[in-house]
mmCIF file of C-alpha atoms in Angstrom:
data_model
loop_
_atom_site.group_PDB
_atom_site.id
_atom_site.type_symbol
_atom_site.label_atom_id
_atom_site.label_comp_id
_atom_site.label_asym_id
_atom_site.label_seq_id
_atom_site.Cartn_x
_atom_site.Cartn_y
_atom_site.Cartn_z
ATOM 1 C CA UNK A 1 122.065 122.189 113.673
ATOM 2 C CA UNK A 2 123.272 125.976 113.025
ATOM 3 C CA UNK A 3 120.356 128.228 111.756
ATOM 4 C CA UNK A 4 120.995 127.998 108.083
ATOM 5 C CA UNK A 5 120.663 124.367 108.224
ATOM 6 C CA UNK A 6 117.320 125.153 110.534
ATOM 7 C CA UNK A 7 116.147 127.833 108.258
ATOM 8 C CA UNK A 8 116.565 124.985 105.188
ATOM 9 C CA UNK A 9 115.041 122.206 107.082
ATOM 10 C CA UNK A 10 111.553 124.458 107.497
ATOM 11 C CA UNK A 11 111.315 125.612 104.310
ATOM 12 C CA UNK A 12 111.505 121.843 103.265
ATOM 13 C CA UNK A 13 109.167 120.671 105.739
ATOM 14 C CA UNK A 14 107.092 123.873 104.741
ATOM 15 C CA UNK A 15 106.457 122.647 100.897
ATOM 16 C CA UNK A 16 106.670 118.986 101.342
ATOM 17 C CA UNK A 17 103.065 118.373 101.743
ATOM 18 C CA UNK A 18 101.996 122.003 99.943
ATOM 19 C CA UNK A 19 99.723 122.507 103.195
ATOM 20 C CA UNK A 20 99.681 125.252 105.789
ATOM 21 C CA UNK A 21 96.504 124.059 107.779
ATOM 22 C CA UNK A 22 94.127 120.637 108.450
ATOM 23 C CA UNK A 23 91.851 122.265 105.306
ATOM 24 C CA UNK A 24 94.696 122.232 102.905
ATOM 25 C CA UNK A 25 96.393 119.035 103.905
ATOM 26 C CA UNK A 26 94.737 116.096 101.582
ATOM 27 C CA UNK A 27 96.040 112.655 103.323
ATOM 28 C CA UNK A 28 95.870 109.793 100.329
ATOM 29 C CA UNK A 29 93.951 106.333 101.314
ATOM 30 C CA UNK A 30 97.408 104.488 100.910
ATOM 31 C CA UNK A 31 99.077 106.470 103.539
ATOM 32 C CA UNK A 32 95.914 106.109 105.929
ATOM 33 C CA UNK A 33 96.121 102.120 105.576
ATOM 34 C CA UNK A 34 99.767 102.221 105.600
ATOM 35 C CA UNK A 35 100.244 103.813 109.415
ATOM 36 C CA UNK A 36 96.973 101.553 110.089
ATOM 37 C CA UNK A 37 99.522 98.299 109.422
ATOM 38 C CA UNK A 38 103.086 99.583 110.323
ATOM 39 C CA UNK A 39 101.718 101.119 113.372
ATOM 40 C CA UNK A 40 98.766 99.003 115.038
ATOM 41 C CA UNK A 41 96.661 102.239 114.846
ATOM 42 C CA UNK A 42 93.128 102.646 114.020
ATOM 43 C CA UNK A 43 91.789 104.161 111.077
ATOM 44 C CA UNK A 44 90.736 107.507 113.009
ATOM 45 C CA UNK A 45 94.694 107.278 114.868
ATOM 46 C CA UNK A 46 96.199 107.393 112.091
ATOM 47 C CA UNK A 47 94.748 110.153 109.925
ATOM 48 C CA UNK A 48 95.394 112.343 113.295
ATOM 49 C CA UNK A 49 99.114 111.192 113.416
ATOM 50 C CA UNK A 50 99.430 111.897 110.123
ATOM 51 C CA UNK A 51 98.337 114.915 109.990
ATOM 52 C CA UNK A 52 99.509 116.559 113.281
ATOM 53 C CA UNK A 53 103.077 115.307 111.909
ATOM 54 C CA UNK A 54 102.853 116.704 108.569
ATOM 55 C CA UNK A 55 101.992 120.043 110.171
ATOM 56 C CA UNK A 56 104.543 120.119 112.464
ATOM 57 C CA UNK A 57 107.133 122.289 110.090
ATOM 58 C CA UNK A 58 109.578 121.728 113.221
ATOM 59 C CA UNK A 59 110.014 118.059 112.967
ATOM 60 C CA UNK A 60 113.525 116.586 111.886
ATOM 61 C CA UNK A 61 113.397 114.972 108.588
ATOM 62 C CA UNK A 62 116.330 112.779 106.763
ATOM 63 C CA UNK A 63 118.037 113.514 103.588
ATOM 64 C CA UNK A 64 117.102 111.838 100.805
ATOM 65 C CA UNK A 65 120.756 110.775 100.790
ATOM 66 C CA UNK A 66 120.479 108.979 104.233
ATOM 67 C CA UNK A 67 117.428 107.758 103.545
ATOM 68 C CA UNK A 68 118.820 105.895 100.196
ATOM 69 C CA UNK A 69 121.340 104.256 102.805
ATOM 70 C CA UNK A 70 119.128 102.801 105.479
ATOM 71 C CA UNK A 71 116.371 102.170 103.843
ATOM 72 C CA UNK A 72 116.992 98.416 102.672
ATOM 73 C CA UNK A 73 118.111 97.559 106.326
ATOM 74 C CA UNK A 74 116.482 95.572 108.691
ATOM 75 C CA UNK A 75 115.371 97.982 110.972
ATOM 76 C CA UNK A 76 113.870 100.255 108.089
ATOM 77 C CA UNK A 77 112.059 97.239 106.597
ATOM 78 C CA UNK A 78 108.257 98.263 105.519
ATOM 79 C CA UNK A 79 108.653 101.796 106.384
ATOM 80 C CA UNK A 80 108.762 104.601 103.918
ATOM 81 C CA UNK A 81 110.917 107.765 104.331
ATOM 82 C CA UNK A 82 108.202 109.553 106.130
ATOM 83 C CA UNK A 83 106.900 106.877 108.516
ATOM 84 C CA UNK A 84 110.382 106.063 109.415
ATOM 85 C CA UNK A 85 111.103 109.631 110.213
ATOM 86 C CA UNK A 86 108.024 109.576 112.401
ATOM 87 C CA UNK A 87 109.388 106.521 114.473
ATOM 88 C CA UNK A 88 112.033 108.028 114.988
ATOM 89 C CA UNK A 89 110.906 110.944 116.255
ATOM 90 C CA UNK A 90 108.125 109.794 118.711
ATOM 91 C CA UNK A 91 110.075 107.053 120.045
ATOM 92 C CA UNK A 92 107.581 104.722 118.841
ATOM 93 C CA UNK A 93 107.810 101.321 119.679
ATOM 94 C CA UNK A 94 105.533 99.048 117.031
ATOM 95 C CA UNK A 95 102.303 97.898 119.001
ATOM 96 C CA UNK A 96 101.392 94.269 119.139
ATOM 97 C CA UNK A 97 97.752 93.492 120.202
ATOM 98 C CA UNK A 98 98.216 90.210 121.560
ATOM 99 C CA UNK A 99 97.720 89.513 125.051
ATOM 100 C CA UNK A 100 100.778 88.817 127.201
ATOM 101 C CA UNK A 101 100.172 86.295 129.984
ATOM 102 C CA UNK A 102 101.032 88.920 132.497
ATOM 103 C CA UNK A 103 97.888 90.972 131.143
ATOM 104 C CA UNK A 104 95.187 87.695 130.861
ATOM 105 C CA UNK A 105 93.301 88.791 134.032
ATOM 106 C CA UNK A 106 93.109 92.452 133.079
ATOM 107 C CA UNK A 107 89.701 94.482 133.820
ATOM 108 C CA UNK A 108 89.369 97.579 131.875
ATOM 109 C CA UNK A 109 86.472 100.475 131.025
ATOM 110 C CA UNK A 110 85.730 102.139 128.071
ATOM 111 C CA UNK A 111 83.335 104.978 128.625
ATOM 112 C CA UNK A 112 80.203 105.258 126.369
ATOM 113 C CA UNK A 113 79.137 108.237 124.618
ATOM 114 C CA UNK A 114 76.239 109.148 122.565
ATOM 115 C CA UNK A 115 77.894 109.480 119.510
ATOM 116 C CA UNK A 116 81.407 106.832 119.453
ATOM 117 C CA UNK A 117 81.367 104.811 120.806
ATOM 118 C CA UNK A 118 77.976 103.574 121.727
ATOM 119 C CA UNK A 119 76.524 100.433 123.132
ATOM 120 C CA UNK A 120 75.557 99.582 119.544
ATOM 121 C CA UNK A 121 78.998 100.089 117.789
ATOM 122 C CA UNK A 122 80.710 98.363 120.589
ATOM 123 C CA UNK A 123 78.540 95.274 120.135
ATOM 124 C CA UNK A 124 79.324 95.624 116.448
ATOM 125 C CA UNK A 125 82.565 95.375 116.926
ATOM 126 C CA UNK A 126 82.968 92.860 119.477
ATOM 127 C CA UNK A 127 79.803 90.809 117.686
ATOM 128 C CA UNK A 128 78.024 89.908 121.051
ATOM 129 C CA UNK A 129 75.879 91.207 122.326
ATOM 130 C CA UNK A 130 76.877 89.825 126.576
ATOM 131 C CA UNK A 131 78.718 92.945 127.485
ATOM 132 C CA UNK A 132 78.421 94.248 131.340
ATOM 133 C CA UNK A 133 77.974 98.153 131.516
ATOM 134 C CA UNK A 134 78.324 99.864 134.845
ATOM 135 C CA UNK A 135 76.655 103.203 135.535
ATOM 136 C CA UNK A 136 78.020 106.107 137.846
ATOM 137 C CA UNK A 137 78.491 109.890 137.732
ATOM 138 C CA UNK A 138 81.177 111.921 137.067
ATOM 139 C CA UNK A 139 83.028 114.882 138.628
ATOM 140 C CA UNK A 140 80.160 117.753 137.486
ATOM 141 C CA UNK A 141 77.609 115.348 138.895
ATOM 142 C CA UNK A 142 76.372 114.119 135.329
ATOM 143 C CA UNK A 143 75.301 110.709 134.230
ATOM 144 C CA UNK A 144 78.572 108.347 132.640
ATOM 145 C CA UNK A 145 78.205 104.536 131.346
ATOM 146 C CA UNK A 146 81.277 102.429 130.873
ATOM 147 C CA UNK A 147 81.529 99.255 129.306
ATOM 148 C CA UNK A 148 83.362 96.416 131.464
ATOM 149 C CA UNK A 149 85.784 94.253 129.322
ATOM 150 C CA UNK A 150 88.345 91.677 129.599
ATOM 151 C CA UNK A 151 92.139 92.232 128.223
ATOM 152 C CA UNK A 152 91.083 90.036 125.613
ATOM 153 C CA UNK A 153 87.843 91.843 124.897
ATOM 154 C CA UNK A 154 90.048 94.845 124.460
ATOM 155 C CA UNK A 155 92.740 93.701 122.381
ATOM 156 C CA UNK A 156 89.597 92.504 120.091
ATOM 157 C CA UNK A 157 88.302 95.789 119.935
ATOM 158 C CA UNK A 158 91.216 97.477 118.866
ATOM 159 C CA UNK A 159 91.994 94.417 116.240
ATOM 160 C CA UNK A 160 88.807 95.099 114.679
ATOM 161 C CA UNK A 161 89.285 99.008 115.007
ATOM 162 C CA UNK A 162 91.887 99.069 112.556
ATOM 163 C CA UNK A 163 90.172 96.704 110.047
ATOM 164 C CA UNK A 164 87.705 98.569 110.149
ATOM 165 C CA UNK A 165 86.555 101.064 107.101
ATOM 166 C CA UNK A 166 83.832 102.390 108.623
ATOM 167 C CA UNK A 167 84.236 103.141 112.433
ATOM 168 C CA UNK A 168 86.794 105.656 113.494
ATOM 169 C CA UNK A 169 87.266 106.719 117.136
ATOM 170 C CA UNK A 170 90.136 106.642 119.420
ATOM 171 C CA UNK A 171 89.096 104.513 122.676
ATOM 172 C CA UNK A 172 90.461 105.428 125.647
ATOM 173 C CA UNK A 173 90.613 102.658 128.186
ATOM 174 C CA UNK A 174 91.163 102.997 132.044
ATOM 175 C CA UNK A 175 92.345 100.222 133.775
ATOM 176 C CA UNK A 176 90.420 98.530 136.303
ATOM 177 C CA UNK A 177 93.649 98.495 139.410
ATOM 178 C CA UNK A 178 91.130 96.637 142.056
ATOM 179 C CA UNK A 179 93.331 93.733 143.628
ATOM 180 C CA UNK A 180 91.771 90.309 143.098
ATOM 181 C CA UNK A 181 89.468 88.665 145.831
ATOM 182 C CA UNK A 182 91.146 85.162 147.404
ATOM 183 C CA UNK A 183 88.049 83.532 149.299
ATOM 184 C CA UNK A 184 88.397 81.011 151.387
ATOM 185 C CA UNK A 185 85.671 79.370 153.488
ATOM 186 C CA UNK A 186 88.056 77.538 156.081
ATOM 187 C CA UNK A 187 90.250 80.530 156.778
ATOM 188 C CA UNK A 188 89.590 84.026 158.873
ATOM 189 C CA UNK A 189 92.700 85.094 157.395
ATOM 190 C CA UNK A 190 93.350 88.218 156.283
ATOM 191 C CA UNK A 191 92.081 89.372 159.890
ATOM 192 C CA UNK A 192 93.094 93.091 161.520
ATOM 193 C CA UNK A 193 95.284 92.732 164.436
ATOM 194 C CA UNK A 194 95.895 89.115 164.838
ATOM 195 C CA UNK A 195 98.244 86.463 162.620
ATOM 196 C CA UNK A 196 94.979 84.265 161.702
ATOM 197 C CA UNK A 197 97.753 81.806 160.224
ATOM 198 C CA UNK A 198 98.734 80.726 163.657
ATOM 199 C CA UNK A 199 97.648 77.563 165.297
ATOM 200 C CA UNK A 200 95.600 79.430 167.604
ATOM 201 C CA UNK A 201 93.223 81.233 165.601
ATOM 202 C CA UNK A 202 92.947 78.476 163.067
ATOM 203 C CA UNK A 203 89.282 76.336 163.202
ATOM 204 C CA UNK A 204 89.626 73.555 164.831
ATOM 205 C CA UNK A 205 87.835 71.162 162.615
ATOM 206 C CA UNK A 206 85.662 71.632 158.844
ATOM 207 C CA UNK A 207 82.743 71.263 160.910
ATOM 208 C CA UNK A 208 83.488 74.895 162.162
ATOM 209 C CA UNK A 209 82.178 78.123 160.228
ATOM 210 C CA UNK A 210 82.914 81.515 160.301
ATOM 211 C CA UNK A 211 80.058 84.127 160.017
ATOM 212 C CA UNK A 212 79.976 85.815 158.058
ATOM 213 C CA UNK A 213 81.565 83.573 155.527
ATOM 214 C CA UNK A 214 84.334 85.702 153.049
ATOM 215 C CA UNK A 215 82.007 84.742 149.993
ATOM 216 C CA UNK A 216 78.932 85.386 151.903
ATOM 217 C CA UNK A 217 75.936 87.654 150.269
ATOM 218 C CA UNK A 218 75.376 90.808 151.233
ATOM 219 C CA UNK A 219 78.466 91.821 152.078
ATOM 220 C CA UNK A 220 79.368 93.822 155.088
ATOM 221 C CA UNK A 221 82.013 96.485 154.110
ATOM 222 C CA UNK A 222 83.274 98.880 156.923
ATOM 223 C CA UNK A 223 83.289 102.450 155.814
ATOM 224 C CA UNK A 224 85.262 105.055 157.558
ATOM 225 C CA UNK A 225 86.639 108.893 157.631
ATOM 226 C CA UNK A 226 84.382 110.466 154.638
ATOM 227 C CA UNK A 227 82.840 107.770 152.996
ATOM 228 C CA UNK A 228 81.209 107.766 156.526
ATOM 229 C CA UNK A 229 78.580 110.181 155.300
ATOM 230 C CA UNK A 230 75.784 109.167 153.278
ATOM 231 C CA UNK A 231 76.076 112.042 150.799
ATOM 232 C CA UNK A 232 79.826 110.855 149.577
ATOM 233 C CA UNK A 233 79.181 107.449 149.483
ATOM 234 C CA UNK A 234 76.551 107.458 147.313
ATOM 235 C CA UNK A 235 77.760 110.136 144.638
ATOM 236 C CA UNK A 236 80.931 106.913 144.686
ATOM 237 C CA UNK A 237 78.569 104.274 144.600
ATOM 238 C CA UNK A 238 75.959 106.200 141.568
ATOM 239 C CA UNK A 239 73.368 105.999 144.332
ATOM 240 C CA UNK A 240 70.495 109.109 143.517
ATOM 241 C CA UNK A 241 69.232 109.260 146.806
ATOM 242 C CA UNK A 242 71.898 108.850 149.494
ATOM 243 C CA UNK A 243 69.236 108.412 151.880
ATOM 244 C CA UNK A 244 68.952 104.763 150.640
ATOM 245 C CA UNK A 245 72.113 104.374 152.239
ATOM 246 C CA UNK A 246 71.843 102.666 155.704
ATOM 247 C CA UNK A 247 74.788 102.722 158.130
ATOM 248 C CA UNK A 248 74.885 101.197 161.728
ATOM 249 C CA UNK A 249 78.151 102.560 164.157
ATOM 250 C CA UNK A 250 80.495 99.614 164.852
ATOM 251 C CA UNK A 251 84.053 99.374 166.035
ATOM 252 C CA UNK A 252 87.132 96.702 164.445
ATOM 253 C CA UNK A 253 89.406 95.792 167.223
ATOM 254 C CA UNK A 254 92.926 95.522 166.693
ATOM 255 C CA UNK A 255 92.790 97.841 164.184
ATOM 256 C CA UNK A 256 94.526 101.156 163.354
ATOM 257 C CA UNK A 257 93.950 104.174 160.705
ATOM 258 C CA UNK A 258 97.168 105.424 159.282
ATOM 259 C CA UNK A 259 98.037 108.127 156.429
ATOM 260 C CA UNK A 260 99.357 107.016 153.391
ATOM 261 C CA UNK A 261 100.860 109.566 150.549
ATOM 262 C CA UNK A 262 99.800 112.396 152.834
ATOM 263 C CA UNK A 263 96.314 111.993 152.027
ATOM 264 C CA UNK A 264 94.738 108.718 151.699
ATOM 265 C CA UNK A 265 93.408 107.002 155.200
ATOM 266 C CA UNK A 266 93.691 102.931 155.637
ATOM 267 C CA UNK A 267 93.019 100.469 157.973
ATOM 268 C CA UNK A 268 95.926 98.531 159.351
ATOM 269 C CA UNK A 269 97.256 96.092 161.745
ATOM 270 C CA UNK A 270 96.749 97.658 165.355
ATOM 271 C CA UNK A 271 97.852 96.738 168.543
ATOM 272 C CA UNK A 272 96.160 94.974 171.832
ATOM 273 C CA UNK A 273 93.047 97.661 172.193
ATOM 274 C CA UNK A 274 93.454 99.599 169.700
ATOM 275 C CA UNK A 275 89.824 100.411 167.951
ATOM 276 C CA UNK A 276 88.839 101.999 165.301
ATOM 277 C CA UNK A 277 85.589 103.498 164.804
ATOM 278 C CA UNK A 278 83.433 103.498 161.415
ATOM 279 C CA UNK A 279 80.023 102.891 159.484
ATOM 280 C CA UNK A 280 79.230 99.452 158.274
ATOM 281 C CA UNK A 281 77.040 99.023 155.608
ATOM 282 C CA UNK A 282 75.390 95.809 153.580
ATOM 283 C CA UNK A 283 75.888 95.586 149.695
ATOM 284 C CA UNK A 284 75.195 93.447 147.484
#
């Protein structure tokens, strides 16, 4: 584009919409509910896309000519001139809020806030009132709640977001990456430094047990390297006091501590005597 053509393209952009600044720019109802539809957005999304992109004087727009000449194909189907543009421009790819089967066993937060979303609205919206919340604190040492939810619960929530008239937020979701648990009561496997799937270190008959058992209560996790001292452990765990945390010194055999990314310490397979020192504690 050569800098007449820019210079052209600004100006247009410029008096399109009349509007200089978010107090000048009037968005109509139509245009609200249309990106709401066309774009999977909520109500609250889409008045910020719109306006962000009609005050962006840099963005590319198409002639009216070229717009005349796409605009009954099949990829421009349901979009108007503007809309279209914006696709185009952002690389947008239309959201579906259905839940693939890859995504059925999904885990995901929402944090609560005191204004939007809060426990109430988010019951509202979901109508139920069964929702877990977890409590912990955040980087400045302040009080955070999130609310727990399946990928089902979440592709509700945002179904019902942009139906809805009277409840505008953007939710930001973090996704719960924690691996899931395979139990098994007849099985030491997955055991540090030895193949437990060999004949040898199988039991010998169901009348055997292992103790503790893998879906056993409390649970006896093995802390090691920083989250070794009471302090750290319970600012992770949301625990006030840490001094209600109580360790006793152990040692895993056949076990090895190796860095991974530079940073980030993990237990591994080791070999014959290898030992590796840590905290145990009992949680629930």
């Amino acid at each position: 584009m050569d800098l007449l053509s820019a210079c052209e393209s600004l100006a247009s952009n410029v008096l399109e919409y009349s509007a200089t600044d978010t107090f000048d720019l009037q968005i109509p109802e139509s245009d609200v509910e249309h990106w709401q539809l066309l774009f999977q957005m909520t109500r609250a999304e889409a008045i910020d896309e719109i306006r962000d992109w009609r005050l962006d004087f840099s963005r590319e727009s198409l002639s009216r000519s070229a717009w005349d000449a796409i605009k009954e194909s099949d990829f421009a189907i349901g979009f108007t001139k503007e809309s279209y543009e914006y696709s185009l421009a952002r690389g947008w790819k239309l959201k579906r809020h259905h839940v693939t089967s890859t995504d059925n066993t999904g885990k995901y937060l929402l944090r609560i806030e005191e204004t939007l979303p809060s426990i109430a609205t988010i019951q509202d919206l979901l109508d139920t009132k069964k929702l877990d919340f977890v409590s912990g604190l955040d980087d400045d040492g302040n009080s955070v709640q999130f609310c727990y939810m399946s990928a089902q619960m979440r592709s509700l929530l945002l179904c019902r977001l942009v139906s809805s008239d009277s409840v505008q937020f953007r939710p930001n979701f973090i996704r719960v990456s924690i691996a899931a648990k395979d139990l098994s009561a007849d099985s030491r496997h997955p055991t540090l430094g030895i193949d437990s799937t060999l004949p040898q270190y199988r039991l010998q008959s169901n009348a055997e047990s292992l103790r503790p058992a893998q879906n056993e209560y409390p649970v006896p996790y093995f802390f090691y390297g920083t989250l070794a001292e009471q302090a750290i452990l319970a600012r992770v765990l949301g625990i006030s006091n840490h001094n209600d945390i109580k360790y006793q010194p152990a040692t895993v055999a056949g076990a090895a501590l190796t860095t991974w990314a530079g940073k980030y310490r993990g237990l591994v397979d080791g070999g014959y005597g290898d030992e590796v020192d840590g905290m145990p504690n009992m949680r629930l």
